[in-house]
Coordinates of C-alpha atoms in Angstrom, one line a residue:
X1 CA -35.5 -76.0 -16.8
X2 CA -33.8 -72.8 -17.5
X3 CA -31.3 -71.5 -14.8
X4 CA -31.0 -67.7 -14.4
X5 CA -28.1 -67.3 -12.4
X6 CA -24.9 -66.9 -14.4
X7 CA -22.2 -69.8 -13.7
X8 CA -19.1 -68.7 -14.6
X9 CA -17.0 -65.4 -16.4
X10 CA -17.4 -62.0 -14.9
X11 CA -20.1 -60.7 -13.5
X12 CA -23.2 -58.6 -14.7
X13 CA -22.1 -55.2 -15.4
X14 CA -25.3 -54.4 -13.4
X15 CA -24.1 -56.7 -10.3
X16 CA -24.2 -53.9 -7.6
X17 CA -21.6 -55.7 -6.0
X18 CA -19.3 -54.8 -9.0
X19 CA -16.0 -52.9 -7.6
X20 CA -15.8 -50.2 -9.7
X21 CA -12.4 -47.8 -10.4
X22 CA -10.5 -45.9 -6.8
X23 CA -11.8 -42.5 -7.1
X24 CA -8.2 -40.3 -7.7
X25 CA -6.9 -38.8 -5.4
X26 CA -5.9 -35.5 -4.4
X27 CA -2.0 -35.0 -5.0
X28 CA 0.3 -35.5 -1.9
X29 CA 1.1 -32.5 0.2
X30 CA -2.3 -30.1 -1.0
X31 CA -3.4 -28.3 2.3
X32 CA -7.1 -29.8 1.7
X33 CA -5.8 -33.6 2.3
X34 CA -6.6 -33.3 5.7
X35 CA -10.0 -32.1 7.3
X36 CA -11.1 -29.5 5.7
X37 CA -11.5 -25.6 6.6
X38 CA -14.3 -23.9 6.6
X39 CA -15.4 -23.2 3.2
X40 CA -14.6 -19.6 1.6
X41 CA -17.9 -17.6 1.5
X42 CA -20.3 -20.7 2.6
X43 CA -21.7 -20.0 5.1
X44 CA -22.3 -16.2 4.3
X45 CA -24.1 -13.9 2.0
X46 CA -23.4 -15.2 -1.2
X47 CA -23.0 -19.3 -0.7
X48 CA -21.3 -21.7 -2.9
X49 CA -18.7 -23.8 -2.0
X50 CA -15.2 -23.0 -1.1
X51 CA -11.8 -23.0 -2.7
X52 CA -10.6 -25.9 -4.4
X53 CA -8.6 -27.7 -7.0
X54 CA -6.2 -25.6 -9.5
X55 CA -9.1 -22.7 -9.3
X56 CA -8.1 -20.3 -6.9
X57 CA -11.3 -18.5 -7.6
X58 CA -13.5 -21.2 -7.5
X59 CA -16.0 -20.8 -4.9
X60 CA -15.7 -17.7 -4.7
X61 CA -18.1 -14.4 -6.1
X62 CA -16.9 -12.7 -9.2
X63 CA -14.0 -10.3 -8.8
X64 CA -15.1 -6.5 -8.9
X65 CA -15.0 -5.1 -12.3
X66 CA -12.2 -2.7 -12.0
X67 CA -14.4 0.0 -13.4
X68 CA -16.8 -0.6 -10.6
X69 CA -14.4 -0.2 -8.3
X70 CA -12.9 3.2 -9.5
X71 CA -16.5 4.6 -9.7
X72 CA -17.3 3.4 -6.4
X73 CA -13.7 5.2 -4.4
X74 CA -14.8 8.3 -6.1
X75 CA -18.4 7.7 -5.2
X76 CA -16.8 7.9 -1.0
X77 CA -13.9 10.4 -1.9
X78 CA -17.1 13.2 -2.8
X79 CA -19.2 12.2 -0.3
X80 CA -16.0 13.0 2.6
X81 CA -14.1 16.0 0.5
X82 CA -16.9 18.2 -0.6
X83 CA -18.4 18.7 2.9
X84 CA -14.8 18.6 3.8
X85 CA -13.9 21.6 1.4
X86 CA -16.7 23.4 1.8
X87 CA -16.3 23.6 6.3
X88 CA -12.4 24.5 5.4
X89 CA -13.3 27.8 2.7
X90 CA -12.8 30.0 6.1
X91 CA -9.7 29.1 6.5
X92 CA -8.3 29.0 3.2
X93 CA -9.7 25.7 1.6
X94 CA -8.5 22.8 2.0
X95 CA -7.4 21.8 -1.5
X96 CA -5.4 24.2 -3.0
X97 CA -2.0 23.0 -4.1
X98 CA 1.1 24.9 -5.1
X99 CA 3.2 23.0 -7.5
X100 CA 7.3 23.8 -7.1
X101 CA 8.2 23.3 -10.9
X102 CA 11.4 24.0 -10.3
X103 CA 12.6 24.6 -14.0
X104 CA 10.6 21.5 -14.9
X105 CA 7.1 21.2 -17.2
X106 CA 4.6 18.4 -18.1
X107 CA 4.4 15.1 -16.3
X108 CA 7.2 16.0 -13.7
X109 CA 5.2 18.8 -12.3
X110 CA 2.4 15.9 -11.6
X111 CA 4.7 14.6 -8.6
X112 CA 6.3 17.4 -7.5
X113 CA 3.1 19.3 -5.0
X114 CA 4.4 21.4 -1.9
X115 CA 1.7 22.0 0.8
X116 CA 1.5 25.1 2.9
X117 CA 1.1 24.9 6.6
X118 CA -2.7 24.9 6.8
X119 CA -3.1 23.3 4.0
X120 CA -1.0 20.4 5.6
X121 CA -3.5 20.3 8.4
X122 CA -6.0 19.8 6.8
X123 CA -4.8 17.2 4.8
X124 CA -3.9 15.8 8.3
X125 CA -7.7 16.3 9.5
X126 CA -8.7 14.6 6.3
X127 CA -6.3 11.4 6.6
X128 CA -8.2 11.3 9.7
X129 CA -11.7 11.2 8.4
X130 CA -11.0 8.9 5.0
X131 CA -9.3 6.6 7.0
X132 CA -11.5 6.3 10.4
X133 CA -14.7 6.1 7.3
X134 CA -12.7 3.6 5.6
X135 CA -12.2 1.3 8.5
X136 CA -16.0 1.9 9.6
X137 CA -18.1 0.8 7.1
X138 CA -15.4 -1.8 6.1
X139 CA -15.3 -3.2 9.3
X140 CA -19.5 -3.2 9.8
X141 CA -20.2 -5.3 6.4
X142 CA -17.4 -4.7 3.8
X143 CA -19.0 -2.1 2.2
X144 CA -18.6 1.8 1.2
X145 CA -21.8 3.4 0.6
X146 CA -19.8 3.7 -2.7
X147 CA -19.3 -0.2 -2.4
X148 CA -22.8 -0.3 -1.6
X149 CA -24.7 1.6 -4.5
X150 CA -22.5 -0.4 -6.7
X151 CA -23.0 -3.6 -5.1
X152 CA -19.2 -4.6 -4.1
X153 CA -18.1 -5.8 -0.8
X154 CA -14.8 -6.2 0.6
X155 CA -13.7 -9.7 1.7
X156 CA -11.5 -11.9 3.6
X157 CA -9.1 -13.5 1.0
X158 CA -9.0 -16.7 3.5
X159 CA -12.6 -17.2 4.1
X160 CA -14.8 -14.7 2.2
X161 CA -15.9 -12.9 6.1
X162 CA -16.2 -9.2 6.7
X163 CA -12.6 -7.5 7.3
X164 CA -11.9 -7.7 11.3
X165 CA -10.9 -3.9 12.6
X166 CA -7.2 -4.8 12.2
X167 CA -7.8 -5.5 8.6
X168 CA -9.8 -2.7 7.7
X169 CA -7.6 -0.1 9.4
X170 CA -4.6 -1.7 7.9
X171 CA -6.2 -1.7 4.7
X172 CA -6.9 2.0 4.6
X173 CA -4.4 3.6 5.9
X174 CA -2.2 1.9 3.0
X175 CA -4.6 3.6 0.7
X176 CA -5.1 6.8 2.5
X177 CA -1.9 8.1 3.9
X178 CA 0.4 8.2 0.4
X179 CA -2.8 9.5 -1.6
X180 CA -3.4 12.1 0.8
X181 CA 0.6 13.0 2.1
X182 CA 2.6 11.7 -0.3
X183 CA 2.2 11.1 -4.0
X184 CA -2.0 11.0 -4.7
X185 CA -1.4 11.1 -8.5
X186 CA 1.4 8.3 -8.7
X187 CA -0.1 6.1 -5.7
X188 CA -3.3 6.1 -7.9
X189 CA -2.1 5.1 -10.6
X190 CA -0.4 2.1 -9.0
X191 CA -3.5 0.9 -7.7
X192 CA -5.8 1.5 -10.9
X193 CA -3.0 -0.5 -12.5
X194 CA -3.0 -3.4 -10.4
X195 CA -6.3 -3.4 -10.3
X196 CA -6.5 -4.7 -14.3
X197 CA -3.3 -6.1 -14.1
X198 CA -3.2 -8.0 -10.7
X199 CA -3.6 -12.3 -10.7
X200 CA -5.9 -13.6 -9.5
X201 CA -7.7 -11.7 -7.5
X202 CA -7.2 -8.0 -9.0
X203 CA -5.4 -7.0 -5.3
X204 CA -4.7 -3.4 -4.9
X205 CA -2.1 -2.4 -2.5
X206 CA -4.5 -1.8 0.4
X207 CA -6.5 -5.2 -0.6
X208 CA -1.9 -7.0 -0.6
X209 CA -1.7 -5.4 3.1
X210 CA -5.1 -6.1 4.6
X211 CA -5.6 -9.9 2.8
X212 CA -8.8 -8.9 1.5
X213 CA -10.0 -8.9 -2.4
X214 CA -13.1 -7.2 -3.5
X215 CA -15.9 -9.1 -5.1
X216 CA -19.8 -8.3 -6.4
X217 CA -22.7 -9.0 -4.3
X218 CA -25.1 -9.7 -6.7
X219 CA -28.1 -7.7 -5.3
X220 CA -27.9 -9.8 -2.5
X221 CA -28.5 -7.6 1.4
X222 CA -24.9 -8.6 3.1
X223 CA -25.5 -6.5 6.5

């Protein structure tokens, strides 16, 4: 008579009773030991889970191709300064520049623009507009109709959710007020810079002061 049951040694390597290996575990002190948040853009537009691990990008959608993002500011910069120009051509334009050289050529002359007094005003009228359109459209779904037509969005870093109004206003006035008051050709090229440069998450300075990071939306409707 046979007997089926094993009698001694270890047990069937398809025993389902088999204690198999502690799963590791996450290292001491990580900020995801305890419960966890909720996840970075899940729920919301684009799904996934959230951050995790060494990836600070994981979970998250791609990053804005820089090149995206440059089309997409000059995208909103026509759509505001031509009708903009065009209402201040009464009064002198709005635009023109007089540069004080000042016994200097070349790139110096690039950072060294004088304003006349209307001229000033309306570059006051127009910090007004870029940043309250700025903080609008941010603010209502993270999106530009620049942003838009190129399918970007602008993001919480924390959780992936549309900028709150503190965030957005925040956000553009750090863009707006030294490209439009101060130094527009140096401030650009700061940003355009960080914007290849910058790790992880290709942060501008308006994206470093409003916690926010700009990523693709895939097609996807965000509104």
């Amino acid at each position: 008579m046979s007997n089926d049951q094993p009698t001694s040694g270890q047990p069937p390597e398809d025993d389902p009773f088999l204690k198999k290996p502690h799963e590791p575990q996450p290292p001491s002190g990580s900020p995801y030991d305890s419960a966890p948040p909720p996840p970075p853009y899940d729920p919301g537009p684009y799904g996934g889970g959230g951050f995790g691990g060494t990836d600070p990008l994981a979970g998250m959608p791609p990053l804005a191709e820089p090149g995206k993002r440059i089309l997409a500011r000059l995208i909103d910069f026509l759509i505001i300064s031509i009708p903009l120009y065009l209402i201040s051509l009464p009064w002198g334009g709005a635009v023109e520049v007089s540069n004080d050289n000042n016994g200097n050529d070349g790139v110096g002359d690039i950072f060294a623009q004088t304003y006349s007094g209307h001229q000033l005003i309306w570059s006051l009228i127009g910090l007004v507009i870029y940043v309250g359109y700025d903080t609008y459209f941010t603010h209502k779904d993270g999106r530009t109709p620049g942003k838009r037509l190129l399918k970007l969005r602008v993001a919480m870093l924390n959780d992936g959710s549309v900028p709150d109004t503190g965030s957005s206003f925040l956000r553009a006035v750090v863009l707006w007020l030294p490209a439009l008051l101060c130094c527009p050709c140096l401030w650009w090229l700061i940003n355009i810079v960080l914007m290849f440069t910058e790790k992880p998450y290709r942060q501008a300075l308006q994206d470093k002061a409003g916690k926010t990071v700009v990523v693709t939306t895939n097609g996807r409707n965000t509104a």
